[in-house]
Each structure stands twice: as C-alpha cells, then as structure tokens.
Short mmCIF file of C-alpha atoms in Angstrom, two decimals:
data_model
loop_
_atom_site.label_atom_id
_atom_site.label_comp_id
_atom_site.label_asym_id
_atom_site.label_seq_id
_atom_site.Cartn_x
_atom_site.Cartn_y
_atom_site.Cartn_z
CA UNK A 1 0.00 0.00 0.00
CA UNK A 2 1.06 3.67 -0.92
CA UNK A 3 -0.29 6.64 0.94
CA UNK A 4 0.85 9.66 -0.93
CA UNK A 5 -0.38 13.42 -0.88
CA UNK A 6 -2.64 14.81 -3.10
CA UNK A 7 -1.42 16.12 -6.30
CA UNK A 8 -2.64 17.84 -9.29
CA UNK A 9 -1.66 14.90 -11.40
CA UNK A 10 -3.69 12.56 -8.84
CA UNK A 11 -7.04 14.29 -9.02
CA UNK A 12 -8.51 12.00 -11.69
CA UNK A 13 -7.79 8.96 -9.49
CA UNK A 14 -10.62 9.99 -7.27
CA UNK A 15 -13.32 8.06 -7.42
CA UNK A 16 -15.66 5.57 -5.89
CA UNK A 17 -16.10 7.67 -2.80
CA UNK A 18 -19.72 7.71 -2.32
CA UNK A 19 -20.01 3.69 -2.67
CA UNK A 20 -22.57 2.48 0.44
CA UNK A 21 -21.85 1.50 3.96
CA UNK A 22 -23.36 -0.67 6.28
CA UNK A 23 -25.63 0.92 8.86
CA UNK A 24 -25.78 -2.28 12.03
CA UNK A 25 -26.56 0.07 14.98
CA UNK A 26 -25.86 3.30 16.38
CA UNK A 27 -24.06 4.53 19.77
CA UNK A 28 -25.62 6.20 22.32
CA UNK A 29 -23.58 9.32 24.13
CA UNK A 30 -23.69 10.00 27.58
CA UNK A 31 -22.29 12.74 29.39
CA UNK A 32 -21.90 12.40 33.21
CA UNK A 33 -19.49 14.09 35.38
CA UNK A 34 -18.23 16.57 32.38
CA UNK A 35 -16.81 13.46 30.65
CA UNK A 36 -18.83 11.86 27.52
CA UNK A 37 -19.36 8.01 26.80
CA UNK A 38 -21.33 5.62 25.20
CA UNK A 39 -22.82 2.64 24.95
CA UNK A 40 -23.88 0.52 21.52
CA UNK A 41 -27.39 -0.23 20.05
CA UNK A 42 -27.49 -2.84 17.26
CA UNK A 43 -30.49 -2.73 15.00
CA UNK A 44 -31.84 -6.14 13.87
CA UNK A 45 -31.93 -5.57 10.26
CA UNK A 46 -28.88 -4.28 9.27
CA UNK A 47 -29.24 -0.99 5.98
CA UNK A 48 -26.64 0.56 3.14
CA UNK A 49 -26.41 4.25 2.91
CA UNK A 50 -24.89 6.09 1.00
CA UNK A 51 -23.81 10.22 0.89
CA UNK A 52 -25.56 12.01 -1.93
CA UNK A 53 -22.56 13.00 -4.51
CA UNK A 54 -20.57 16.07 -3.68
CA UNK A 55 -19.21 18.62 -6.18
CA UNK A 56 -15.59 18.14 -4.39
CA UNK A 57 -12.74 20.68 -6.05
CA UNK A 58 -9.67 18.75 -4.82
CA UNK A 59 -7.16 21.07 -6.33
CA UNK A 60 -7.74 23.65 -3.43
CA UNK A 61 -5.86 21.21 -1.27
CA UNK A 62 -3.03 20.61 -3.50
CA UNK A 63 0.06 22.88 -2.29
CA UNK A 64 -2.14 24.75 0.04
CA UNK A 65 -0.54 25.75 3.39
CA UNK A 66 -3.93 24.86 5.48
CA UNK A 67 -5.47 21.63 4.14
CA UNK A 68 -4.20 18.74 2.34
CA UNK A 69 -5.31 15.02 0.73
CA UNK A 70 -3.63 12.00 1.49
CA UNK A 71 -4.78 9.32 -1.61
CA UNK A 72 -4.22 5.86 -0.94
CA UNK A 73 -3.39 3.13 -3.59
CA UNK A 74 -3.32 -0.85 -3.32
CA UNK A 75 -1.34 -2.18 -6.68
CA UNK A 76 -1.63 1.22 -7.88
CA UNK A 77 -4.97 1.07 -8.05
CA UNK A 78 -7.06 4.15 -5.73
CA UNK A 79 -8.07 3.02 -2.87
CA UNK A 80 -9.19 5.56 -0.40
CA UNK A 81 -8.70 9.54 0.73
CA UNK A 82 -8.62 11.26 3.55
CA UNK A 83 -9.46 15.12 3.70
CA UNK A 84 -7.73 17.34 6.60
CA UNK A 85 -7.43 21.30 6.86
CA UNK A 86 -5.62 23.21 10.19
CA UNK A 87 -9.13 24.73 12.03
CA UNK A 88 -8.50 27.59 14.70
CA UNK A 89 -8.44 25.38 17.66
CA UNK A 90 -4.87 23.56 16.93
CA UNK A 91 -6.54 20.61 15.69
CA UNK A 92 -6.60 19.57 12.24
CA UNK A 93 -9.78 18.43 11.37
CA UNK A 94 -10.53 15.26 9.15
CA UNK A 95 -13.33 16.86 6.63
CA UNK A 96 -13.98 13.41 4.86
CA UNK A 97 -12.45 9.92 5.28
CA UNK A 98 -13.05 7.56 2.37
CA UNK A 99 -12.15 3.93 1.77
CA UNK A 100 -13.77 2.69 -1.67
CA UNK A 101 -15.55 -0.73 -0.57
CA UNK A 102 -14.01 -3.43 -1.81
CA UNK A 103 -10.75 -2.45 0.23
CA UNK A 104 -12.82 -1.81 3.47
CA UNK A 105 -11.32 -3.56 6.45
CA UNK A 106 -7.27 -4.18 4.51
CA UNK A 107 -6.40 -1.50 6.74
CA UNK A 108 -6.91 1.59 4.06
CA UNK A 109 -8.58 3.47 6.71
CA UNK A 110 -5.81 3.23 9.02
CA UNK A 111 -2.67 3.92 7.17
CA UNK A 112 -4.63 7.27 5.96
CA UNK A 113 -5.31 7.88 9.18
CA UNK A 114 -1.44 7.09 10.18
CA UNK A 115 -0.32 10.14 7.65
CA UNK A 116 -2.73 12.32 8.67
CA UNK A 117 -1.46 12.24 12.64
CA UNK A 118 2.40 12.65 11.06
CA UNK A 119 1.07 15.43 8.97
CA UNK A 120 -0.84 17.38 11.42
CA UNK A 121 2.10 16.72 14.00
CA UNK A 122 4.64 18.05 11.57
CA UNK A 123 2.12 21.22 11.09
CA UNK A 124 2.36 21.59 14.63
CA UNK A 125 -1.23 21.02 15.45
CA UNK A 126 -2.21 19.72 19.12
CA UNK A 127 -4.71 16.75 17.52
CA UNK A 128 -6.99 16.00 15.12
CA UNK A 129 -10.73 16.14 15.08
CA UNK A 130 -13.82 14.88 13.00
CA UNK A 131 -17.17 14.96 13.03
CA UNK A 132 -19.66 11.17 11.66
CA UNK A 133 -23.29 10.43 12.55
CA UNK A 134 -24.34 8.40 15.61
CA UNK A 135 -25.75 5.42 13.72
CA UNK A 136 -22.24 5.40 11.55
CA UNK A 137 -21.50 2.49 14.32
CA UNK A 138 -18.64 0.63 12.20
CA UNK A 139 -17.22 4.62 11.59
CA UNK A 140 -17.83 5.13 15.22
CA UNK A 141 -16.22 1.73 16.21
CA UNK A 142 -12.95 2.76 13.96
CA UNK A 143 -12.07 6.14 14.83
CA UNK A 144 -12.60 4.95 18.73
CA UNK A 145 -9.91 1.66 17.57
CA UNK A 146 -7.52 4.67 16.28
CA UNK A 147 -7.49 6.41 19.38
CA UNK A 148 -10.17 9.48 19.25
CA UNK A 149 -12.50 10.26 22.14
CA UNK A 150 -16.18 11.16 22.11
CA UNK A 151 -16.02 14.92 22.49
CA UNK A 152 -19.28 16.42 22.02
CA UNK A 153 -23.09 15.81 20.38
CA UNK A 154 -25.30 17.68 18.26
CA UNK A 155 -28.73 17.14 18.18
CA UNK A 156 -29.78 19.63 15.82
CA UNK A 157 -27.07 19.60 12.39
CA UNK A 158 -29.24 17.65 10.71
CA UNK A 159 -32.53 17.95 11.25
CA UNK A 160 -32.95 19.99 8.37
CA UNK A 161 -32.31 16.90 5.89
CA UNK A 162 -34.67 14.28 4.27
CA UNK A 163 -34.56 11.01 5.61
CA UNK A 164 -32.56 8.88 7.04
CA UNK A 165 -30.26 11.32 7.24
CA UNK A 166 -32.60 13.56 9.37
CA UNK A 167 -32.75 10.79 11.61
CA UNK A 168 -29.10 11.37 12.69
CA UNK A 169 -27.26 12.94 15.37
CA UNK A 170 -23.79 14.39 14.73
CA UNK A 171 -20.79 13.05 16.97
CA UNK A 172 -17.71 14.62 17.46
CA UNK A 173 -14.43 13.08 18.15
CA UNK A 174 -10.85 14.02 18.83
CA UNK A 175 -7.41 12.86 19.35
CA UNK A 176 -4.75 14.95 21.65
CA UNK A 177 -1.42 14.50 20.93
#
C-alpha cells in the first residue's frame, strides 16, 4: 500500500467515494461528570447508505498551506482519501475519510489515518478532530480503535435533511497529541 499526498496529477484517481456502507446500529452518548461516553445499540436488520454525490474541487488542497489530501493506492490502483485542513483550535480536522468498498477492512482506513497524525504533528497542530453520525457504528467503532474520544453531540445539524439522514445525530471526536 502507498499513501501519498494529493497532487494535481492525482485528481482524476478519485473516485468511488460515495459507494454504500453498512448501517448495524448506532451509539448512544452519555455525558456524566463533564466526561462523555457511550454505549452501543445494534439494530436487527442491518441498511446501506450512502452520501448524496458532492461537487468536491480537490485542487484547493493541492500545495495549500492549510489543508491537504492524502490518496491511498493498493497495486496502484485508488483506494481511499482522507481530507484534513488546520481549524483555529490547533486541531486539524478530518473533513472526509473515504475507503472505496471493496478495500474496506485491509487497513486503508488506518494507514490514511497514520499520515494524517504525522502530517498534522509536523504542522504543529495539538490533535486532530472529525465529526460522523451516531448510527455510523462501524465509523464510530474505527475512529474509537484509532485512538479518538467522544467529544461532544449535536442534536440539531441535521434535522434539516430528508430522511434517514434527518434521523441522525452528529458526533464529534478528537485525538490529543
């Protein structure tokens, strides 16, 4: 596996992004004693979502100073992406994480994830952030295997939406260095 960053000559590797994922359960935040956890509800029938398509413009994170790509490859063949940018608070924060399915669970995920921590720590950042839905359980399950706490809950971000995605509560989790 090669994990390289983005580059206008990589662009047109992108693709397969929006490719389902399995929805099995959801977690369920707590916060007691100014600390958050969780616990896990499985659904009985397990569902595929997918994100609608996005209109991405990936060349305003090649060379930038504040954001970046990292593009993985398997045999040369694109494999996954990871999207990070510096936010205010010293933590870079992961705007998309991406693993085209048929190299889900090969650790893709991970070795993105791997760069992205050398990256923000050579960009002097104090951590790294993101933000998934509650009932993104296998998500959920992964960033918690990398190392990132529960940090906070939103009720409200998308309420707005049609369904299922209405149905959703937005997590956020974070990694200290």
């Amino acid at each position: 596996m090669e994990i390289v960053e983005i580059s206008k000559d990589k662009i047109n590797d992108i693709k397969g992004l929006n490719e389902p994922f399995e929805i099995i359960g959801k977690i369920k935040p707590l916060f007691v004693n100014d600390e958050w956890s969780y616990t896990e509800e499985l659904f009985d029938d397990s569902r595929w979502q997918s994100y609608p398509d996005e209109d991405n413009d990936y060349s305003e994170y090649v060379d930038s100073p504040y954001k970046t790509a990292f593009l993985a490859y398997v045999d040369d063949v694109f494999a996954g992406i990871i999207i990070v940018r510096k936010d205010w608070n010293k933590y870079a924060f992961i705007e998309d994480i991406s693993v085209v399915k048929k190299y889900r669970g090969k650790g893709v995920g991970t070795a993105l994830m791997q760069k992205t921590i050398e990256w923000a720590k050579t960009e002097e950042m104090d951590g790294l952030a993101l933000e998934t839905q509650d009932n993104n359980l296998l998500a959920c399950r992964f960033y918690s295997k990398c190392g990132f706490k529960l940090g906070a809950v939103n009720t409200m971000l998308y309420k707005n939406l049609e369904k299922p995605f209405c149905d959703a509560t937005a997590v956020y989790w974070y990694m200290k260095f």
